[in-house]
Amino acid sequence: MTIQIDEIPDVPLAAHIHSPFDQPQNADIVLRSSDGEDFFTRRILLSLSSDVFDSMFTLPQACKEPNGVEQQNDPPVIALTEEGNMVYQLLQWIDPRCTPSWELKDMQLVLHAADKYNMQGVMHHIEKILTRCTEYVGADPVRIYAIAIRYGFRDLARAAAKESLRLTPEERTNIPELVLISAEALQHLYIYYFACAKASHNLAADFLFSWLGDARFVWGPDSPKDHGTTCVRATRESREWQGWWVNYMALAAQELYKRPRGMTVKAIPQFATGPLGVAAKCSICRAKVYIDLLTFGEKFGEEVEKRISEIDLVIA
């Protein structure tokens, strides 16, 4: 018999190719996809996983097939509006015989269906995977942000927003998942980005360096004043610094405004090539500049991360 949840589509039935849901002898319910594929499963799995299915099974059911012939010995059929692949991906998350796919595109299908059928356990499981496996956020932070906002994964949304700071606005294109969220949610992401950009830029432009403590570097005010004619001094905040270093920090401020993350200034960043070329011509600077810059870069990057961690992403 057929449970008339949705009108059964007038399409030819597809072959049962999705193991283990191709075994009628082990089933007491059949899910029929919109493209005509039948999935043989157990109603207890659906009831335990979904409040929607649990309620569905308590409703009075029709007892006839569309052609009017009663099939009392056949398991009931529930006609769904989802296509076969989506049904297959979803069932794998609730059947202990299966190992579900962790491909992002497959989990997106599952989230869509799990949200519709109120399968909270499935949704929480996928949320944990996307949160704990940082490869997802690292590969597509804006995409993950959109998915997280759509399904209410707040911690994941914050992690994705932070990771997205390494992308300039020009690099945030061709992301189909943005249609899942409101313009307000997208605006909040950009407000967060520009707040972090401003904080990081201001950090680089502040030559007080109160966060450095007692650290001393070859380019600092305590360095010998006479570095030769190729390595002139420049004054910032009433103190003198090597000119190439002032130029380095100006470049760092520009880069941090575009990519406000600690990784932008850690190690020896690419934008340091010009200033380092000047430092290499100075007999005093070149002896320590690379070691000092690596040390400074680590501290600088840590401070950038600290500053952006103080900025909160608004989630409506």
Coordinates of C-alpha atoms in Angstrom, one line a residue:
M1 CA 0.0 0.0 0.0
T2 CA 1.0 3.6 -0.5
I3 CA 1.2 6.4 2.1
Q4 CA -0.1 9.5 0.3
I5 CA 2.3 12.0 1.8
D6 CA 3.1 13.5 -1.6
E7 CA 1.5 12.7 -4.9
I8 CA 3.4 9.8 -6.4
P9 CA 5.2 11.2 -9.5
D10 CA 4.2 9.7 -12.9
V11 CA 7.7 8.5 -13.7
P12 CA 9.1 5.1 -14.5
L13 CA 10.6 3.3 -11.5
A14 CA 14.4 3.4 -11.5
A15 CA 16.5 0.3 -10.9
H16 CA 17.4 -0.5 -7.3
I17 CA 21.1 0.2 -7.4
H18 CA 21.8 1.8 -4.0
S19 CA 22.9 -1.0 -1.6
P20 CA 21.8 -1.7 1.1
F21 CA 18.5 -0.1 0.3
D22 CA 17.7 -2.5 -2.5
Q23 CA 16.6 -5.4 -0.3
P24 CA 12.8 -5.7 -0.1
Q25 CA 13.0 -8.7 2.3
N26 CA 14.7 -6.6 5.0
A27 CA 12.3 -3.6 4.7
D28 CA 9.0 -2.6 6.3
I29 CA 8.8 0.8 4.5
V30 CA 9.7 2.1 1.0
L31 CA 10.8 5.6 0.2
R32 CA 10.2 6.6 -3.4
S33 CA 12.3 9.4 -4.8
S34 CA 10.9 12.0 -7.2
D35 CA 12.8 10.4 -10.0
G36 CA 11.2 7.0 -9.3
E37 CA 13.8 5.1 -7.3
D38 CA 12.6 3.0 -4.4
F39 CA 14.6 2.7 -1.2
F40 CA 13.8 -0.2 1.1
T41 CA 14.4 0.6 4.7
R42 CA 13.1 0.3 8.3
R43 CA 10.6 2.7 9.7
I44 CA 12.2 2.4 13.2
L45 CA 15.3 4.1 11.7
L46 CA 13.2 6.9 10.3
S47 CA 11.2 7.3 13.5
L48 CA 14.2 7.5 15.7
S49 CA 16.0 10.0 13.4
S50 CA 13.1 12.2 12.4
D51 CA 10.2 13.7 14.3
V52 CA 8.5 14.3 10.9
F53 CA 8.7 10.6 9.9
D54 CA 7.7 9.6 13.4
S55 CA 4.5 11.7 13.2
M56 CA 3.9 10.5 9.7
F57 CA 3.7 6.9 10.7
T58 CA 1.0 7.7 13.3
L59 CA -1.4 9.2 10.7
P60 CA -4.2 7.1 9.1
Q61 CA -2.8 5.6 5.9
A62 CA -4.4 5.0 2.5
C63 CA -4.5 1.3 1.6
K64 CA -4.5 1.4 -2.2
E65 CA -2.0 1.8 -4.9
P66 CA -2.6 4.6 -7.5
N67 CA -4.2 2.0 -9.8
G68 CA -6.7 1.1 -7.1
V69 CA -5.3 -2.4 -6.5
E70 CA -4.7 -3.2 -2.8
Q71 CA -1.3 -4.6 -2.0
Q72 CA -1.7 -5.7 1.6
N73 CA 1.5 -7.7 1.6
D74 CA 3.8 -5.0 0.3
P75 CA 5.5 -2.5 2.6
P76 CA 4.0 1.0 2.5
V77 CA 5.4 3.5 0.0
I78 CA 6.2 7.1 0.9
A79 CA 6.6 9.3 -2.1
L80 CA 9.1 12.0 -1.5
T81 CA 9.9 15.2 -3.4
E82 CA 13.7 14.6 -3.2
E83 CA 15.7 13.0 -6.0
G84 CA 17.2 9.6 -5.6
N85 CA 20.8 10.7 -4.8
M86 CA 19.6 13.0 -2.0
V87 CA 17.5 10.2 -0.5
Y88 CA 20.4 7.8 -0.7
Q89 CA 22.9 10.2 0.9
L90 CA 20.4 10.9 3.7
L91 CA 19.6 7.3 4.5
Q92 CA 23.3 6.5 4.9
W93 CA 23.5 8.8 7.9
I94 CA 20.8 6.9 9.8
D95 CA 21.5 3.3 8.8
P96 CA 24.2 1.5 10.9
R97 CA 25.1 -0.6 7.9
C98 CA 26.4 2.4 6.0
T99 CA 29.5 4.6 6.0
P100 CA 28.2 8.0 4.8
S101 CA 30.1 10.3 2.4
W102 CA 32.1 13.2 3.9
E103 CA 32.2 15.0 0.6
L104 CA 31.0 18.5 1.1
K105 CA 28.6 18.4 -1.8
D106 CA 27.0 15.2 -0.4
M107 CA 26.7 16.6 3.1
Q108 CA 25.0 19.6 1.6
L109 CA 22.4 17.4 0.1
V110 CA 22.0 15.7 3.5
L111 CA 21.6 18.9 5.4
H112 CA 18.9 20.1 3.0
A113 CA 16.9 17.0 3.6
A114 CA 17.7 16.6 7.3
D115 CA 16.6 20.1 7.9
K116 CA 13.3 19.5 6.1
Y117 CA 12.6 16.3 8.0
N118 CA 13.9 17.6 11.4
M119 CA 16.7 15.1 11.7
Q120 CA 18.6 17.0 14.4
G121 CA 21.0 14.2 15.2
V122 CA 22.2 14.1 11.6
M123 CA 22.6 17.8 11.4
H124 CA 24.6 18.0 14.7
H125 CA 26.8 15.2 13.4
I126 CA 27.6 17.0 10.2
E127 CA 28.1 20.3 12.1
K128 CA 30.8 18.6 14.3
I129 CA 32.5 17.2 11.2
L130 CA 32.7 20.6 9.5
T131 CA 33.8 22.3 12.7
R132 CA 36.5 19.8 13.8
C133 CA 37.9 18.9 10.4
T134 CA 39.5 22.3 9.6
E135 CA 40.2 21.3 6.0
Y136 CA 36.6 22.2 5.1
V137 CA 36.9 25.8 6.5
G138 CA 40.4 26.2 5.2
A139 CA 39.4 25.2 1.6
D140 CA 36.2 27.2 1.2
P141 CA 35.7 29.6 4.2
V142 CA 33.0 31.8 2.6
R143 CA 31.2 28.7 1.3
I144 CA 31.2 27.1 4.8
Y145 CA 30.1 30.4 6.3
A146 CA 27.0 30.4 4.1
I147 CA 26.2 26.8 4.9
A148 CA 26.7 27.5 8.7
I149 CA 24.5 30.5 8.7
R150 CA 21.8 28.7 6.7
Y151 CA 21.6 25.8 9.2
G152 CA 22.3 27.8 12.4
F153 CA 25.8 26.5 13.1
R154 CA 27.0 29.6 14.9
D155 CA 30.4 28.4 16.1
L156 CA 31.2 27.1 12.6
A157 CA 30.1 30.4 11.1
R158 CA 32.5 32.3 13.4
A159 CA 35.4 30.0 12.5
A160 CA 34.6 30.3 8.8
A161 CA 34.4 34.1 9.0
K162 CA 37.7 34.3 10.7
E163 CA 39.3 32.0 8.1
S164 CA 37.8 34.1 5.3
L165 CA 39.9 37.1 6.4
R166 CA 42.8 35.7 4.3
L167 CA 40.7 36.4 1.2
T168 CA 40.3 39.9 -0.2
P169 CA 36.8 41.0 -1.3
E170 CA 37.9 40.5 -4.9
E171 CA 38.6 36.9 -4.2
R172 CA 35.2 36.2 -2.7
T173 CA 33.4 35.4 -6.0
N174 CA 31.7 32.5 -7.6
I175 CA 30.2 31.1 -4.4
P176 CA 26.8 29.6 -5.2
E177 CA 26.0 28.9 -1.5
L178 CA 25.6 32.6 -0.9
V179 CA 22.0 32.3 -2.2
L180 CA 21.3 30.3 1.0
I181 CA 21.7 33.4 3.2
S182 CA 20.2 36.8 3.5
A183 CA 21.8 40.0 2.4
E184 CA 22.0 41.0 6.1
A185 CA 24.1 37.9 6.9
L186 CA 26.4 38.7 4.0
Q187 CA 26.7 42.3 5.1
H188 CA 27.7 41.1 8.6
L189 CA 30.5 39.1 7.1
Y190 CA 31.8 42.2 5.3
I191 CA 31.4 44.4 8.4
Y192 CA 33.5 41.9 10.3
Y193 CA 36.1 41.8 7.6
F194 CA 36.6 45.5 7.5
A195 CA 36.6 45.8 11.3
C196 CA 39.4 43.3 11.4
A197 CA 41.2 45.0 8.5
K198 CA 41.1 48.3 10.3
A199 CA 42.3 46.9 13.6
S200 CA 45.2 45.1 11.9
H201 CA 46.2 48.1 9.8
N202 CA 46.2 50.4 12.9
L203 CA 48.4 47.9 14.7
A204 CA 51.0 48.1 12.0
A205 CA 50.8 51.9 11.8
D206 CA 51.4 52.3 15.6
F207 CA 55.1 52.7 16.2
L208 CA 54.7 52.6 20.0
F209 CA 55.0 48.8 19.9
S210 CA 53.8 48.5 23.5
W211 CA 53.0 44.8 22.9
L212 CA 56.6 44.0 22.1
G213 CA 57.8 44.5 25.7
D214 CA 61.6 44.7 26.0
A215 CA 62.4 43.1 22.6
R216 CA 65.3 44.7 20.8
F217 CA 65.9 44.6 17.0
V218 CA 68.6 45.8 14.6
W219 CA 66.2 48.4 13.1
G220 CA 65.1 49.9 16.4
P221 CA 65.9 53.1 18.3
D222 CA 68.6 51.3 20.3
S223 CA 70.5 50.3 17.2
P224 CA 73.7 52.3 16.4
K225 CA 72.8 55.5 14.7
D226 CA 75.4 55.4 12.0
H227 CA 74.5 52.6 9.6
G228 CA 76.2 54.3 6.6
T229 CA 74.8 56.3 3.8
T230 CA 72.7 53.5 2.3
C231 CA 70.7 52.9 5.5
V232 CA 69.2 56.2 6.7
R233 CA 67.0 56.8 9.8
A234 CA 63.4 57.9 9.9
T235 CA 61.4 59.3 12.8
R236 CA 58.1 57.9 14.0
E237 CA 56.5 58.5 17.4
S238 CA 59.4 60.7 18.4
R239 CA 61.9 57.9 17.9
E240 CA 64.3 57.0 15.1
W241 CA 64.1 53.7 13.2
Q242 CA 65.9 52.5 10.1
G243 CA 64.2 53.9 7.0
W244 CA 63.8 50.5 5.3
W245 CA 62.0 49.3 8.4
V246 CA 59.5 52.2 8.3
N247 CA 58.9 51.2 4.7
Y248 CA 58.4 47.6 5.7
M249 CA 55.8 48.5 8.3
A250 CA 53.9 50.7 5.8
L251 CA 53.8 47.7 3.4
A252 CA 52.7 45.5 6.3
A253 CA 49.8 47.8 7.1
Q254 CA 48.7 47.7 3.5
E255 CA 48.8 44.0 3.3
L256 CA 47.1 43.5 6.6
Y257 CA 44.2 45.7 5.5
K258 CA 43.7 43.3 2.6
R259 CA 44.4 40.1 4.5
P260 CA 44.0 40.7 8.3
R261 CA 45.5 37.5 9.6
G262 CA 48.7 36.8 11.5
M263 CA 50.0 34.6 8.7
T264 CA 50.2 37.8 6.5
V265 CA 53.2 39.0 8.5
K266 CA 54.7 35.8 9.9
A267 CA 58.0 34.4 8.6
I268 CA 59.5 36.5 5.7
P269 CA 56.5 37.8 3.8
Q270 CA 56.8 38.5 0.1
F271 CA 56.2 42.2 0.5
A272 CA 59.5 42.4 2.5
T273 CA 61.6 41.8 -0.6
G274 CA 62.2 45.6 -1.3
P275 CA 63.0 46.6 2.3
L276 CA 65.2 43.6 2.8
G277 CA 67.2 44.5 -0.3
V278 CA 68.0 47.9 1.3
A279 CA 68.8 46.2 4.7
A280 CA 71.2 43.8 2.9
K281 CA 73.3 46.7 1.8
C282 CA 73.9 47.8 5.4
S283 CA 76.8 46.1 7.2
I284 CA 75.0 46.4 10.5
C285 CA 71.5 45.4 9.5
R286 CA 72.4 42.5 7.3
A287 CA 74.1 40.6 10.1
K288 CA 70.9 40.3 12.1
V289 CA 68.0 41.3 9.9
Y290 CA 66.7 37.8 8.9
I291 CA 66.8 36.4 12.4
D292 CA 65.3 39.5 13.9
L293 CA 62.6 39.6 11.2
L294 CA 61.6 36.0 11.9
T295 CA 61.4 36.7 15.6
F296 CA 59.4 39.9 15.1
G297 CA 57.1 38.3 12.6
E298 CA 56.1 35.6 15.1
K299 CA 55.3 38.2 17.7
F300 CA 53.6 40.5 15.2
G301 CA 51.5 37.7 13.9
E302 CA 50.4 36.7 17.4
E303 CA 49.4 40.2 18.1
V304 CA 47.4 40.5 14.9
E305 CA 45.5 37.3 15.9
K306 CA 44.9 38.7 19.4
R307 CA 43.4 41.9 18.0
I308 CA 41.1 40.2 15.5
S309 CA 39.9 37.8 18.2
E310 CA 38.5 40.8 20.1
I311 CA 36.2 41.6 17.2
D312 CA 32.9 39.7 17.2
L313 CA 30.9 38.6 14.2
V314 CA 27.3 39.5 14.4
I315 CA 25.0 36.6 13.8
A316 CA 21.3 37.6 13.6

